[in-house]
PDB file of C-alpha atoms in Angstrom:
ATOM      1  CA  GLN A   1      51.218  20.571-106.561  1.00 85.00           C
ATOM      2  CA  VAL A   2      47.863  18.920-107.234  1.00 89.00           C
ATOM      3  CA  GLN A   3      46.087  18.947-110.568  1.00 93.00           C
ATOM      4  CA  LEU A   4      42.313  18.643-110.813  1.00 95.00           C
ATOM      5  CA  VAL A   5      40.734  17.595-114.095  1.00 94.00           C
ATOM      6  CA  GLU A   6      36.980  17.905-114.593  1.00 95.00           C
ATOM      7  CA  SER A   7      34.794  16.191-117.146  1.00 94.00           C
ATOM      8  CA  GLY A   8      31.136  15.589-117.855  1.00 96.00           C
ATOM      9  CA  GLY A   9      29.733  18.999-118.695  1.00 94.00           C
ATOM     10  CA  GLY A  10      27.489  19.631-121.659  1.00 97.00           C
ATOM     11  CA  LEU A  11      24.111  20.768-122.926  1.00 98.00           C
ATOM     12  CA  VAL A  12      20.931  19.330-121.440  1.00 98.00           C
ATOM     13  CA  GLN A  13      17.261  20.237-121.438  1.00 98.00           C
ATOM     14  CA  ALA A  14      15.546  21.456-118.314  1.00 98.00           C
ATOM     15  CA  GLY A  15      14.599  18.541-116.106  1.00 98.00           C
ATOM     16  CA  GLY A  16      17.506  16.463-117.355  1.00 98.00           C
ATOM     17  CA  SER A  17      20.584  15.134-115.603  1.00 98.00           C
ATOM     18  CA  LEU A  18      24.347  15.370-115.878  1.00 98.00           C
ATOM     19  CA  ARG A  19      27.204  13.860-113.910  1.00 98.00           C
ATOM     20  CA  LEU A  20      30.422  15.774-113.421  1.00 98.00           C
ATOM     21  CA  SER A  21      33.690  14.103-112.454  1.00 97.00           C
ATOM     22  CA  CYS A  22      36.871  15.563-111.032  1.00 96.00           C
ATOM     23  CA  ALA A  23      40.067  13.534-110.812  1.00 94.00           C
ATOM     24  CA  ALA A  24      42.882  14.688-108.536  1.00 92.00           C
ATOM     25  CA  SER A  25      46.475  13.858-109.440  1.00 90.00           C
ATOM     26  CA  ARG A  26      47.154  12.814-105.861  1.00 82.00           C
ATOM     27  CA  ARG A  27      45.631  12.932-102.438  1.00 77.00           C
ATOM     28  CA  THR A  28      47.153  14.988 -99.653  1.00 75.00           C
ATOM     29  CA  ILE A  29      45.945  16.600 -96.475  1.00 68.00           C
ATOM     30  CA  GLY A  30      45.431  19.653 -98.639  1.00 63.00           C
ATOM     31  CA  THR A  31      42.803  17.835-100.680  1.00 75.00           C
ATOM     32  CA  ASP A  32      40.829  16.365 -97.814  1.00 87.00           C
ATOM     33  CA  VAL A  33      37.856  18.559 -98.636  1.00 93.00           C
ATOM     34  CA  MET A  34      36.666  18.564-102.225  1.00 94.00           C
ATOM     35  CA  GLY A  35      33.924  20.724-103.553  1.00 95.00           C
ATOM     36  CA  TRP A  36      32.163  22.184-106.535  1.00 98.00           C
ATOM     37  CA  PHE A  37      31.631  25.837-107.302  1.00 98.00           C
ATOM     38  CA  ARG A  38      29.984  27.463-110.291  1.00 98.00           C
ATOM     39  CA  GLN A  39      30.117  30.792-112.044  1.00 98.00           C
ATOM     40  CA  ALA A  40      27.474  32.136-114.386  1.00 96.00           C
ATOM     41  CA  PRO A  41      28.210  35.000-116.807  1.00 92.00           C
ATOM     42  CA  GLY A  42      28.318  38.324-114.989  1.00 94.00           C
ATOM     43  CA  LYS A  43      28.039  36.689-111.569  1.00 96.00           C
ATOM     44  CA  GLU A  44      30.448  35.826-108.809  1.00 96.00           C
ATOM     45  CA  ARG A  45      31.649  32.291-108.260  1.00 97.00           C
ATOM     46  CA  GLU A  46      29.326  30.523-105.845  1.00 97.00           C
ATOM     47  CA  PHE A  47      29.537  27.432-103.693  1.00 98.00           C
ATOM     48  CA  VAL A  48      27.561  24.376-104.812  1.00 98.00           C
ATOM     49  CA  ALA A  49      28.565  21.391-102.661  1.00 98.00           C
ATOM     50  CA  ARG A  50      31.442  19.902-100.706  1.00 97.00           C
ATOM     51  CA  ILE A  51      32.475  16.563 -99.226  1.00 96.00           C
ATOM     52  CA  THR A  52      35.108  15.663 -96.660  1.00 91.00           C
ATOM     53  CA  GLY A  53      37.563  12.871 -97.228  1.00 83.00           C
ATOM     54  CA  SER A  54      37.669  11.001 -93.964  1.00 76.00           C
ATOM     55  CA  ARG A  55      33.970  10.593 -93.146  1.00 85.00           C
ATOM     56  CA  GLY A  56      32.341  11.755 -96.339  1.00 90.00           C
ATOM     57  CA  TYR A  57      30.329  14.530 -94.725  1.00 95.00           C
ATOM     58  CA  THR A  58      28.454  16.535 -97.344  1.00 97.00           C
ATOM     59  CA  TYR A  59      27.025  20.030 -97.465  1.00 97.00           C
ATOM     60  CA  TYR A  60      24.988  21.730-100.188  1.00 98.00           C
ATOM     61  CA  ALA A  61      23.922  25.177-101.217  1.00 98.00           C
ATOM     62  CA  ASP A  62      20.203  25.685-100.687  1.00 98.00           C
ATOM     63  CA  SER A  63      19.725  26.241-104.409  1.00 97.00           C
ATOM     64  CA  VAL A  64      20.774  22.673-105.263  1.00 98.00           C
ATOM     65  CA  LYS A  65      19.742  20.747-102.157  1.00 98.00           C
ATOM     66  CA  GLY A  66      17.604  17.750-103.068  1.00 98.00           C
ATOM     67  CA  ARG A  67      18.643  17.877-106.734  1.00 98.00           C
ATOM     68  CA  PHE A  68      22.436  17.506-106.659  1.00 98.00           C
ATOM     69  CA  THR A  69      24.489  14.795-104.956  1.00 98.00           C
ATOM     70  CA  ILE A  70      28.206  14.957-104.302  1.00 98.00           C
ATOM     71  CA  SER A  71      30.217  11.794-103.738  1.00 96.00           C
ATOM     72  CA  ARG A  72      33.814  10.663-103.856  1.00 92.00           C
ATOM     73  CA  ASP A  73      35.881   7.584-104.543  1.00 91.00           C
ATOM     74  CA  ASN A  74      39.012   7.937-102.434  1.00 87.00           C
ATOM     75  CA  ALA A  75      40.678   4.969-104.124  1.00 88.00           C
ATOM     76  CA  LYS A  76      40.461   6.869-107.420  1.00 90.00           C
ATOM     77  CA  ASN A  77      41.015  10.355-105.935  1.00 90.00           C
ATOM     78  CA  THR A  78      37.836  11.354-107.749  1.00 93.00           C
ATOM     79  CA  VAL A  79      34.808  13.389-106.739  1.00 95.00           C
ATOM     80  CA  TYR A  80      31.483  13.378-108.561  1.00 97.00           C
ATOM     81  CA  LEU A  81      28.532  15.727-108.808  1.00 98.00           C
ATOM     82  CA  GLN A  82      25.293  14.099-109.902  1.00 98.00           C
ATOM     83  CA  MET A  83      22.925  16.818-111.058  1.00 98.00           C
ATOM     84  CA  ASN A  84      19.243  15.966-111.481  1.00 98.00           C
ATOM     85  CA  SER A  85      16.179  18.061-112.273  1.00 98.00           C
ATOM     86  CA  LEU A  86      18.384  20.665-113.872  1.00 98.00           C
ATOM     87  CA  LYS A  87      17.049  24.175-114.361  1.00 98.00           C
ATOM     88  CA  PRO A  88      18.129  26.928-116.752  1.00 97.00           C
ATOM     89  CA  GLU A  89      19.468  28.866-113.762  1.00 97.00           C
ATOM     90  CA  ASP A  90      21.969  26.041-113.185  1.00 98.00           C
ATOM     91  CA  THR A  91      23.754  27.128-116.358  1.00 98.00           C
ATOM     92  CA  ALA A  92      27.334  28.033-115.455  1.00 98.00           C
ATOM     93  CA  VAL A  93      30.933  26.958-115.610  1.00 98.00           C
ATOM     94  CA  TYR A  94      31.407  24.381-112.863  1.00 98.00           C
ATOM     95  CA  TYR A  95      34.734  24.223-111.060  1.00 98.00           C
ATOM     96  CA  CYS A  96      36.130  21.442-108.927  1.00 97.00           C
ATOM     97  CA  ALA A  97      38.144  22.582-105.918  1.00 96.00           C
ATOM     98  CA  ALA A  98      40.179  20.968-103.167  1.00 94.00           C
ATOM     99  CA  GLY A  99      41.403  22.253 -99.849  1.00 89.00           C
ATOM    100  CA  GLY A 100      41.950  21.495 -96.217  1.00 84.00           C
ATOM    101  CA  ARG A 101      39.023  23.381 -94.677  1.00 88.00           C
ATOM    102  CA  ALA A 102      35.358  22.494 -95.009  1.00 90.00           C
ATOM    103  CA  THR A 103      33.891  25.882 -95.853  1.00 93.00           C
ATOM    104  CA  VAL A 104      31.753  27.492 -98.543  1.00 95.00           C
ATOM    105  CA  TYR A 105      34.330  30.158 -99.380  1.00 95.00           C
ATOM    106  CA  ALA A 106      36.350  29.895-102.559  1.00 95.00           C
ATOM    107  CA  TYR A 107      39.417  31.439-100.901  1.00 94.00           C
ATOM    108  CA  ASP A 108      39.682  28.451 -98.549  1.00 94.00           C
ATOM    109  CA  TYR A 109      40.305  26.078-101.455  1.00 94.00           C
ATOM    110  CA  ASP A 110      43.876  25.851-102.706  1.00 93.00           C
ATOM    111  CA  TYR A 111      43.508  23.798-105.862  1.00 94.00           C
ATOM    112  CA  TRP A 112      41.142  24.352-108.770  1.00 96.00           C
ATOM    113  CA  GLY A 113      40.223  22.611-111.977  1.00 96.00           C
ATOM    114  CA  GLN A 114      39.927  24.345-115.321  1.00 96.00           C
ATOM    115  CA  GLY A 115      36.131  24.338-115.275  1.00 96.00           C
ATOM    116  CA  THR A 116      33.508  22.583-117.355  1.00 97.00           C
ATOM    117  CA  GLN A 117      30.514  24.245-119.002  1.00 97.00           C
ATOM    118  CA  VAL A 118      27.006  23.151-118.079  1.00 98.00           C
ATOM    119  CA  THR A 119      24.194  24.618-120.166  1.00 98.00           C
ATOM    120  CA  VAL A 120      20.549  23.913-119.381  1.00 98.00           C
ATOM    121  CA  SER A 121      18.069  24.897-122.081  1.00 97.00           C
ATOM    122  CA  SER A 122      14.461  25.736-121.305  1.00 93.00           C
TER     123      SER A 122
END
């Protein structure tokens, strides 16, 4: 079993920045792909960004492209999400996820963190 622990959420004004972190208890083939999803009240969970372990390939949702950056430190089994130019519509609970397939679908990720709240005020 793999545990994912997120940190770094909070309240920020529009245009501000936050950095989320997600530490995995261990690295396995099942955690080669790590990603971030988010879920706003009354909405379905949606893909935000992902990164592969071996070559560090990244992929972003169109809604965050150019504003968010995902990165990982394999030595620390940690993935980061740097969020800049935040907008009120970015307000959501952000979840870290890990899996073996590089997709945008939540069902392809086997391990999930508990979520961290990000609130962007206008």
